[in-house]
PDB file of C-alpha atoms in Angstrom:
ATOM      1  CA  MET A   1       8.456 -14.438  83.160  1.00 39.00           C
ATOM      2  CA  THR A   2       8.288 -17.850  81.623  1.00 39.00           C
ATOM      3  CA  GLY A   3       7.493 -21.009  83.593  1.00 43.00           C
ATOM      4  CA  LEU A   4      10.010 -23.626  84.452  1.00 40.00           C
ATOM      5  CA  THR A   5      11.085 -26.027  81.713  1.00 42.00           C
ATOM      6  CA  GLN A   6       8.534 -28.799  81.106  1.00 45.00           C
ATOM      7  CA  ASN A   7       9.508 -32.340  82.108  1.00 46.00           C
ATOM      8  CA  ARG A   8      10.242 -34.771  79.319  1.00 50.00           C
ATOM      9  CA  PRO A   9       7.614 -37.554  79.284  1.00 52.00           C
ATOM     10  CA  ASN A  10       8.892 -41.070  80.007  1.00 64.00           C
ATOM     11  CA  LEU A  11       7.528 -44.548  80.637  1.00 68.00           C
ATOM     12  CA  LEU A  12       7.648 -44.272  84.413  1.00 71.00           C
ATOM     13  CA  ALA A  13       5.683 -41.033  84.279  1.00 71.00           C
ATOM     14  CA  ASN A  14       2.642 -43.025  83.159  1.00 74.00           C
ATOM     15  CA  LEU A  15       2.855 -45.307  86.204  1.00 74.00           C
ATOM     16  CA  SER A  16       1.605 -44.468  89.653  1.00 76.00           C
ATOM     17  CA  VAL A  17       4.158 -44.197  92.441  1.00 79.00           C
ATOM     18  CA  ALA A  18       2.732 -47.361  94.010  1.00 79.00           C
ATOM     19  CA  ARG A  19       3.227 -49.293  90.776  1.00 80.00           C
ATOM     20  CA  ARG A  20       6.784 -48.055  90.442  1.00 81.00           C
ATOM     21  CA  LEU A  21       7.572 -49.307  93.935  1.00 83.00           C
ATOM     22  CA  TYR A  22       5.772 -52.569  93.143  1.00 83.00           C
ATOM     23  CA  PHE A  23       8.016 -53.177  90.121  1.00 81.00           C
ATOM     24  CA  LEU A  24      11.063 -52.304  92.220  1.00 82.00           C
ATOM     25  CA  ILE A  25      10.083 -55.045  94.692  1.00 85.00           C
ATOM     26  CA  LEU A  26       8.926 -57.481  92.009  1.00 85.00           C
ATOM     27  CA  LEU A  27      12.169 -57.531  90.021  1.00 83.00           C
ATOM     28  CA  PRO A  28      14.363 -58.952  92.835  1.00 83.00           C
ATOM     29  CA  LEU A  29      11.646 -61.503  93.647  1.00 85.00           C
ATOM     30  CA  VAL A  30      11.533 -62.659  90.024  1.00 86.00           C
ATOM     31  CA  LEU A  31      15.321 -62.798  90.011  1.00 82.00           C
ATOM     32  CA  MET A  32      15.381 -64.875  93.204  1.00 83.00           C
ATOM     33  CA  PHE A  33      12.722 -67.210  91.805  1.00 85.00           C
ATOM     34  CA  ALA A  34      14.659 -67.691  88.551  1.00 83.00           C
ATOM     35  CA  ILE A  35      17.912 -68.437  90.391  1.00 81.00           C
ATOM     36  CA  GLY A  36      16.070 -70.748  92.786  1.00 81.00           C
ATOM     37  CA  ALA A  37      14.356 -72.667  89.977  1.00 83.00           C
ATOM     38  CA  PHE A  38      17.640 -72.996  88.112  1.00 80.00           C
ATOM     39  CA  SER A  39      19.358 -74.168  91.305  1.00 79.00           C
ATOM     40  CA  ILE A  40      16.693 -76.802  92.002  1.00 83.00           C
ATOM     41  CA  THR A  41      16.894 -78.115  88.432  1.00 81.00           C
ATOM     42  CA  SER A  42      20.673 -78.266  88.548  1.00 78.00           C
ATOM     43  CA  LEU A  43      20.764 -79.904  91.993  1.00 78.00           C
ATOM     44  CA  ASN A  44      18.146 -82.468  90.961  1.00 80.00           C
ATOM     45  CA  SER A  45      20.214 -83.371  87.908  1.00 77.00           C
ATOM     46  CA  ASP A  46      23.362 -83.656  90.037  1.00 77.00           C
ATOM     47  CA  MET A  47      21.503 -85.752  92.599  1.00 81.00           C
ATOM     48  CA  GLN A  48      20.562 -88.266  89.912  1.00 80.00           C
ATOM     49  CA  THR A  49      24.166 -88.283  88.731  1.00 80.00           C
ATOM     50  CA  PHE A  50      25.465 -88.914  92.237  1.00 82.00           C
ATOM     51  CA  LYS A  51      22.977 -91.766  92.672  1.00 82.00           C
ATOM     52  CA  THR A  52      24.344 -93.321  89.500  1.00 81.00           C
ATOM     53  CA  ILE A  53      27.916 -92.777  90.707  1.00 82.00           C
ATOM     54  CA  ASN A  54      27.048 -94.337  94.043  1.00 84.00           C
ATOM     55  CA  SER A  55      25.644 -97.444  92.319  1.00 82.00           C
ATOM     56  CA  GLN A  56      28.721 -97.700  90.106  1.00 81.00           C
ATOM     57  CA  VAL A  57      31.106 -97.339  93.052  1.00 86.00           C
ATOM     58  CA  ASN A  58      29.187 -99.979  95.009  1.00 85.00           C
ATOM     59  CA  ALA A  59      29.284-102.273  91.971  1.00 83.00           C
ATOM     60  CA  ILE A  60      33.056-101.771  91.754  1.00 84.00           C
ATOM     61  CA  THR A  61      33.441-102.548  95.471  1.00 86.00           C
ATOM     62  CA  THR A  62      31.255-105.646  95.202  1.00 84.00           C
ATOM     63  CA  GLY A  63      33.084-106.874  92.099  1.00 83.00           C
ATOM     64  CA  ASN A  64      36.460-106.432  93.765  1.00 84.00           C
ATOM     65  CA  LEU A  65      35.211-108.222  96.883  1.00 83.00           C
ATOM     66  CA  TYR A  66      33.968-111.107  94.742  1.00 83.00           C
ATOM     67  CA  ILE A  67      37.363-111.463  93.053  1.00 81.00           C
ATOM     68  CA  ARG A  68      39.202-111.315  96.396  1.00 81.00           C
ATOM     69  CA  ARG A  69      37.014-114.016  97.872  1.00 82.00           C
ATOM     70  CA  MET A  70      37.455-116.178  94.808  1.00 81.00           C
ATOM     71  CA  LEU A  71      41.224-115.872  95.212  1.00 76.00           C
ATOM     72  CA  ARG A  72      41.564-116.104  98.984  1.00 78.00           C
ATOM     73  CA  ARG A  73      38.650-118.254 100.061  1.00 82.00           C
ATOM     74  CA  TYR A  74      38.434-120.566  97.102  1.00 86.00           C
ATOM     75  CA  MET A  75      41.656-120.930  95.151  1.00 87.00           C
ATOM     76  CA  LEU A  76      44.027-120.499  98.107  1.00 88.00           C
ATOM     77  CA  LEU A  77      41.797-122.709 100.215  1.00 88.00           C
ATOM     78  CA  LEU A  78      42.102-125.575  97.728  1.00 89.00           C
ATOM     79  CA  HIS A  79      45.867-125.110  97.568  1.00 89.00           C
ATOM     80  CA  ASP A  80      46.021-125.189 101.380  1.00 90.00           C
ATOM     81  CA  VAL A  81      44.090-128.467 101.365  1.00 90.00           C
ATOM     82  CA  ASN A  82      46.432-129.882  98.726  1.00 89.00           C
ATOM     83  CA  ILE A  83      49.514-129.149 100.846  1.00 89.00           C
ATOM     84  CA  GLY A  84      47.828-130.385 103.998  1.00 89.00           C
ATOM     85  CA  LYS A  85      47.543-127.004 105.677  1.00 90.00           C
ATOM     86  CA  VAL A  86      43.727-127.230 105.893  1.00 90.00           C
ATOM     87  CA  SER A  87      41.702-130.418 106.370  1.00 92.00           C
ATOM     88  CA  PRO A  88      39.084-131.417 103.760  1.00 91.00           C
ATOM     89  CA  GLU A  89      36.346-131.245 106.420  1.00 92.00           C
ATOM     90  CA  ASP A  90      37.275-127.696 107.379  1.00 94.00           C
ATOM     91  CA  ALA A  91      37.512-126.753 103.702  1.00 92.00           C
ATOM     92  CA  LEU A  92      34.006-128.125 103.030  1.00 93.00           C
ATOM     93  CA  GLY A  93      32.590-125.902 105.772  1.00 93.00           C
ATOM     94  CA  ARG A  94      34.347-122.857 104.351  1.00 91.00           C
ATOM     95  CA  LEU A  95      33.100-123.637 100.834  1.00 91.00           C
ATOM     96  CA  ASP A  96      29.531-123.939 102.140  1.00 93.00           C
ATOM     97  CA  TRP A  97      29.894-120.488 103.693  1.00 92.00           C
ATOM     98  CA  LEU A  98      31.434-119.093 100.505  1.00 89.00           C
ATOM     99  CA  GLU A  99      28.658-120.492  98.316  1.00 89.00           C
ATOM    100  CA  LYS A 100      26.004-119.046 100.620  1.00 90.00           C
ATOM    101  CA  ASP A 101      27.779-115.690 100.694  1.00 89.00           C
ATOM    102  CA  PHE A 102      27.875-115.576  96.894  1.00 88.00           C
ATOM    103  CA  LYS A 103      24.211-116.566  96.530  1.00 88.00           C
ATOM    104  CA  GLU A 104      22.712-114.437  99.290  1.00 90.00           C
ATOM    105  CA  ASN A 105      24.992-111.407  99.454  1.00 88.00           C
ATOM    106  CA  LEU A 106      27.474-110.628  96.701  1.00 87.00           C
ATOM    107  CA  ILE A 107      25.545-111.594  93.557  1.00 87.00           C
ATOM    108  CA  PRO A 108      22.219-109.990  94.705  1.00 89.00           C
ATOM    109  CA  ALA A 109      24.141-106.845  95.728  1.00 88.00           C
ATOM    110  CA  TYR A 110      25.912-106.679  92.377  1.00 86.00           C
ATOM    111  CA  GLN A 111      22.607-107.193  90.563  1.00 86.00           C
ATOM    112  CA  LYS A 112      21.020-104.411  92.610  1.00 85.00           C
ATOM    113  CA  PHE A 113      23.756-101.924  91.766  1.00 84.00           C
ATOM    114  CA  LYS A 114      24.159-102.870  88.100  1.00 83.00           C
ATOM    115  CA  GLY A 115      20.559-103.670  87.144  1.00 81.00           C
ATOM    116  CA  GLU A 116      19.958-104.868  83.605  1.00 81.00           C
ATOM    117  CA  GLN A 117      23.472-103.842  82.571  1.00 80.00           C
ATOM    118  CA  GLY A 118      25.006-106.496  84.800  1.00 80.00           C
ATOM    119  CA  LYS A 119      23.156-109.541  83.455  1.00 84.00           C
ATOM    120  CA  SER A 120      26.039-110.947  81.424  1.00 83.00           C
ATOM    121  CA  THR A 121      28.474-110.445  84.305  1.00 84.00           C
ATOM    122  CA  ILE A 122      26.104-112.077  86.792  1.00 86.00           C
ATOM    123  CA  THR A 123      25.743-115.067  84.447  1.00 86.00           C
ATOM    124  CA  GLU A 124      29.539-115.331  84.477  1.00 82.00           C
ATOM    125  CA  MET A 125      29.639-114.993  88.263  1.00 85.00           C
ATOM    126  CA  GLU A 126      27.109-117.817  88.676  1.00 87.00           C
ATOM    127  CA  ARG A 127      29.563-120.149  86.963  1.00 85.00           C
ATOM    128  CA  MET A 128      31.295-120.209  90.321  1.00 86.00           C
ATOM    129  CA  PHE A 129      28.644-122.541  91.764  1.00 89.00           C
ATOM    130  CA  PRO A 130      29.471-125.558  89.532  1.00 89.00           C
ATOM    131  CA  MET A 131      33.134-124.943  90.375  1.00 87.00           C
ATOM    132  CA  ILE A 132      32.391-125.021  94.097  1.00 89.00           C
ATOM    133  CA  SER A 133      30.268-128.181  93.688  1.00 91.00           C
ATOM    134  CA  LYS A 134      33.075-129.859  91.780  1.00 88.00           C
ATOM    135  CA  SER A 135      35.583-128.901  94.481  1.00 90.00           C
ATOM    136  CA  LYS A 136      33.292-130.214  97.206  1.00 91.00           C
ATOM    137  CA  GLU A 137      33.031-133.543  95.423  1.00 91.00           C
ATOM    138  CA  LEU A 138      36.818-133.802  95.193  1.00 89.00           C
ATOM    139  CA  LEU A 139      37.154-132.975  98.894  1.00 90.00           C
ATOM    140  CA  ARG A 140      34.552-135.538  99.925  1.00 90.00           C
ATOM    141  CA  ASN A 141      36.295-138.220  97.893  1.00 88.00           C
ATOM    142  CA  GLY A 142      39.552-137.372  99.651  1.00 82.00           C
ATOM    143  CA  ASP A 143      41.576-138.056  96.509  1.00 81.00           C
ATOM    144  CA  ARG A 144      44.433-135.584  96.683  1.00 81.00           C
ATOM    145  CA  ALA A 145      45.826-136.729  93.358  1.00 86.00           C
ATOM    146  CA  LYS A 146      42.646-135.688  91.564  1.00 88.00           C
ATOM    147  CA  LEU A 147      42.564-132.469  93.562  1.00 86.00           C
ATOM    148  CA  GLU A 148      46.145-131.680  92.586  1.00 87.00           C
ATOM    149  CA  LEU A 149      45.375-132.474  88.948  1.00 88.00           C
ATOM    150  CA  TYR A 150      42.367-130.152  89.082  1.00 86.00           C
ATOM    151  CA  LEU A 151      44.463-127.387  90.591  1.00 87.00           C
ATOM    152  CA  GLN A 152      47.141-127.754  87.945  1.00 86.00           C
ATOM    153  CA  ASN A 153      44.953-128.096  84.843  1.00 85.00           C
ATOM    154  CA  ASP A 154      41.383-126.899  85.334  1.00 85.00           C
ATOM    155  CA  LEU A 155      41.153-124.377  88.143  1.00 82.00           C
ATOM    156  CA  GLU A 156      42.702-121.400  86.371  1.00 81.00           C
ATOM    157  CA  GLN A 157      40.772-122.135  83.172  1.00 83.00           C
ATOM    158  CA  ASP A 158      37.537-122.027  85.178  1.00 82.00           C
ATOM    159  CA  PHE A 159      38.561-118.977  87.193  1.00 81.00           C
ATOM    160  CA  ILE A 160      40.123-116.717  84.550  1.00 84.00           C
ATOM    161  CA  PRO A 161      36.944-116.037  82.455  1.00 85.00           C
ATOM    162  CA  ILE A 162      35.018-115.024  85.584  1.00 82.00           C
ATOM    163  CA  ARG A 163      37.837-112.794  86.819  1.00 83.00           C
ATOM    164  CA  ASP A 164      38.366-111.207  83.394  1.00 85.00           C
ATOM    165  CA  LYS A 165      34.660-110.457  82.969  1.00 83.00           C
ATOM    166  CA  LEU A 166      34.478-108.839  86.395  1.00 82.00           C
ATOM    167  CA  GLU A 167      37.645-106.826  85.829  1.00 85.00           C
ATOM    168  CA  GLU A 168      36.285-105.638  82.481  1.00 86.00           C
ATOM    169  CA  GLU A 169      33.089-104.447  84.148  1.00 84.00           C
ATOM    170  CA  ILE A 170      35.057-102.817  86.942  1.00 84.00           C
ATOM    171  CA  GLN A 171      37.151-100.892  84.406  1.00 87.00           C
ATOM    172  CA  LYS A 172      33.984 -99.773  82.602  1.00 84.00           C
ATOM    173  CA  ASP A 173      32.463 -98.603  85.875  1.00 85.00           C
ATOM    174  CA  ASN A 174      35.667 -96.765  86.776  1.00 86.00           C
ATOM    175  CA  LYS A 175      35.597 -94.926  83.456  1.00 87.00           C
ATOM    176  CA  ALA A 176      31.897 -94.175  83.876  1.00 83.00           C
ATOM    177  CA  VAL A 177      32.469 -92.800  87.378  1.00 84.00           C
ATOM    178  CA  ASN A 178      35.316 -90.580  86.175  1.00 86.00           C
ATOM    179  CA  GLN A 179      33.223 -89.359  83.243  1.00 86.00           C
ATOM    180  CA  SER A 180      30.281 -88.636  85.554  1.00 82.00           C
ATOM    181  CA  PHE A 181      32.513 -86.623  87.862  1.00 83.00           C
ATOM    182  CA  VAL A 182      33.874 -84.625  84.919  1.00 85.00           C
ATOM    183  CA  GLU A 183      30.361 -83.927  83.608  1.00 83.00           C
ATOM    184  CA  THR A 184      29.097 -82.980  87.067  1.00 81.00           C
ATOM    185  CA  GLU A 185      32.062 -80.673  87.580  1.00 82.00           C
ATOM    186  CA  GLY A 186      31.290 -79.020  84.234  1.00 84.00           C
ATOM    187  CA  ARG A 187      27.635 -78.538  85.150  1.00 81.00           C
ATOM    188  CA  LEU A 188      28.558 -77.076  88.525  1.00 80.00           C
ATOM    189  CA  ARG A 189      31.008 -74.715  86.864  1.00 84.00           C
ATOM    190  CA  ASN A 190      28.324 -73.619  84.375  1.00 84.00           C
ATOM    191  CA  PHE A 191      25.858 -73.220  87.230  1.00 81.00           C
ATOM    192  CA  LEU A 192      28.280 -70.949  89.090  1.00 82.00           C
ATOM    193  CA  VAL A 193      28.931 -68.876  85.969  1.00 85.00           C
ATOM    194  CA  ILE A 194      25.256 -68.561  85.025  1.00 82.00           C
ATOM    195  CA  GLY A 195      24.132 -68.030  88.627  1.00 80.00           C
ATOM    196  CA  THR A 196      26.776 -65.381  89.278  1.00 83.00           C
ATOM    197  CA  SER A 197      26.087 -63.641  85.956  1.00 84.00           C
ATOM    198  CA  THR A 198      22.341 -63.677  86.567  1.00 81.00           C
ATOM    199  CA  LEU A 199      22.814 -62.339  90.081  1.00 81.00           C
ATOM    200  CA  LEU A 200      25.102 -59.544  88.907  1.00 86.00           C
ATOM    201  CA  LEU A 201      22.845 -58.641  85.987  1.00 85.00           C
ATOM    202  CA  GLY A 202      19.764 -58.728  88.199  1.00 82.00           C
ATOM    203  CA  THR A 203      21.476 -56.565  90.796  1.00 84.00           C
ATOM    204  CA  LEU A 204      22.438 -54.035  88.139  1.00 88.00           C
ATOM    205  CA  LEU A 205      18.927 -54.018  86.676  1.00 85.00           C
ATOM    206  CA  THR A 206      17.405 -53.608  90.135  1.00 84.00           C
ATOM    207  CA  ALA A 207      19.809 -50.779  90.944  1.00 86.00           C
ATOM    208  CA  LEU A 208      19.057 -49.122  87.598  1.00 86.00           C
ATOM    209  CA  LEU A 209      15.304 -49.485  88.055  1.00 83.00           C
ATOM    210  CA  GLY A 210      15.584 -48.156  91.591  1.00 85.00           C
ATOM    211  CA  TYR A 211      17.565 -45.156  90.365  1.00 87.00           C
ATOM    212  CA  LEU A 212      15.061 -44.429  87.576  1.00 84.00           C
ATOM    213  CA  ILE A 213      12.142 -44.669  89.998  1.00 83.00           C
ATOM    214  CA  TYR A 214      13.950 -42.432  92.455  1.00 85.00           C
ATOM    215  CA  LYS A 215      14.693 -39.892  89.712  1.00 84.00           C
ATOM    216  CA  SER A 216      11.119 -39.982  88.390  1.00 81.00           C
ATOM    217  CA  ILE A 217       9.731 -39.202  91.835  1.00 84.00           C
ATOM    218  CA  ASP A 218      12.477 -36.793  92.849  1.00 84.00           C
ATOM    219  CA  ASP A 219      12.290 -34.820  89.570  1.00 84.00           C
ATOM    220  CA  SER A 220       8.537 -34.347  89.952  1.00 85.00           C
ATOM    221  CA  LEU A 221       8.836 -33.281  93.585  1.00 87.00           C
ATOM    222  CA  GLU A 222      11.752 -30.986  92.773  1.00 89.00           C
ATOM    223  CA  LYS A 223       9.826 -29.404  89.886  1.00 89.00           C
ATOM    224  CA  LEU A 224       6.808 -28.856  92.096  1.00 88.00           C
ATOM    225  CA  THR A 225       8.933 -27.464  94.923  1.00 90.00           C
ATOM    226  CA  ASN A 226      10.808 -25.095  92.586  1.00 91.00           C
ATOM    227  CA  THR A 227       7.500 -23.865  91.166  1.00 90.00           C
ATOM    228  CA  VAL A 228       6.178 -23.105  94.652  1.00 90.00           C
ATOM    229  CA  ARG A 229       9.406 -21.251  95.465  1.00 91.00           C
ATOM    230  CA  ALA A 230       9.284 -19.320  92.194  1.00 91.00           C
ATOM    231  CA  ILE A 231       5.705 -18.210  92.822  1.00 87.00           C
ATOM    232  CA  ALA A 232       6.569 -17.288  96.417  1.00 88.00           C
ATOM    233  CA  ALA A 233       9.434 -15.187  95.021  1.00 89.00           C
ATOM    234  CA  GLY A 234       6.999 -13.284  92.785  1.00 86.00           C
ATOM    235  CA  ASN A 235       7.133 -15.236  89.512  1.00 87.00           C
ATOM    236  CA  ILE A 236       3.402 -15.649  88.941  1.00 84.00           C
ATOM    237  CA  ASN A 237       4.015 -17.226  85.520  1.00 86.00           C
ATOM    238  CA  ALA A 238       5.822 -20.237  86.984  1.00 86.00           C
ATOM    239  CA  ARG A 239       3.978 -23.549  86.494  1.00 86.00           C
ATOM    240  CA  ALA A 240       4.822 -27.088  87.447  1.00 84.00           C
ATOM    241  CA  ARG A 241       3.575 -28.604  84.161  1.00 86.00           C
ATOM    242  CA  LEU A 242       4.223 -32.166  85.341  1.00 84.00           C
ATOM    243  CA  THR A 243       3.625 -34.790  82.669  1.00 82.00           C
ATOM    244  CA  GLY A 244       2.351 -38.349  82.905  1.00 79.00           C
ATOM    245  CA  LYS A 245      -0.540 -40.172  84.478  1.00 81.00           C
ATOM    246  CA  ASN A 246       0.278 -40.509  88.143  1.00 80.00           C
ATOM    247  CA  GLU A 247      -0.425 -38.977  91.528  1.00 83.00           C
ATOM    248  CA  LEU A 248       2.379 -36.418  91.272  1.00 83.00           C
ATOM    249  CA  ALA A 249       1.336 -35.305  87.781  1.00 84.00           C
ATOM    250  CA  GLU A 250      -2.251 -34.926  89.001  1.00 86.00           C
ATOM    251  CA  LEU A 251      -1.023 -32.938  91.982  1.00 86.00           C
ATOM    252  CA  GLY A 252       1.016 -30.681  89.694  1.00 86.00           C
ATOM    253  CA  GLU A 253      -1.943 -30.195  87.350  1.00 88.00           C
ATOM    254  CA  ASN A 254      -4.244 -29.260  90.229  1.00 90.00           C
ATOM    255  CA  PHE A 255      -1.614 -26.907  91.606  1.00 87.00           C
ATOM    256  CA  ASP A 256      -1.224 -25.157  88.215  1.00 87.00           C
ATOM    257  CA  ARG A 257      -5.006 -24.876  87.929  1.00 89.00           C
ATOM    258  CA  MET A 258      -5.243 -23.390  91.407  1.00 89.00           C
ATOM    259  CA  VAL A 259      -2.568 -20.807  90.553  1.00 86.00           C
ATOM    260  CA  GLU A 260      -4.390 -19.880  87.310  1.00 85.00           C
ATOM    261  CA  GLU A 261      -7.677 -19.452  89.189  1.00 84.00           C
ATOM    262  CA  ARG A 262      -6.081 -17.284  91.876  1.00 83.00           C
ATOM    263  CA  ILE A 263      -4.321 -15.066  89.296  1.00 79.00           C
ATOM    264  CA  ALA A 264      -7.506 -14.716  87.272  1.00 65.00           C
TER     265      ALA A 264
END
């Protein structure tokens, strides 16, 4: 009687069982490392983007606050003095506070958030100080006619360029923030697609490798078991004939040699 059909040689047959299991464990680890590295890179990029967005939002808030204080605590204050609602002495104290607030808080904050990009706007904002000094001089002189003339002819001309420059920068920052959000959303979407695809592909590859390793071991054991059963049933020509360079192939070769020696 002829022996059982010889196994077809394959790549896994030349690897030891331990190495096959090692590759089965290694593949998910490599997959996890790749996804982790990609995640860290993506998150770091998004973190930098969010820092930029945060600076732009703070610059917008500071710019808006500057404009509001120019309107409410400077222009309206002078109009209140002109109509007698606020005394010149009280107005001088408020202007001192406003000037200090601009110098120590708002302008440094805006410069911090905008950096080099905000130089031209800061130069425009600093034009407020000569305006405040001029208003203080008018209030100290107590000449309401000159104050009224200033309010009618010069105040808006001094104020409008500063307001327009700030509003222009605020619009730019708004557009930049919206663009950054769109870009970040796109990157996150790509990250989800790539991460999900990589995970699915890696899972399939791991499952396939696991199945191939299982089959390579199971086929060898089944061949060896069937050979033992065939010989036990009286088929002395049955041989395992396991191929490859691994523990199971060596076991099969030694078993076939033992059978040949016993028959001889």
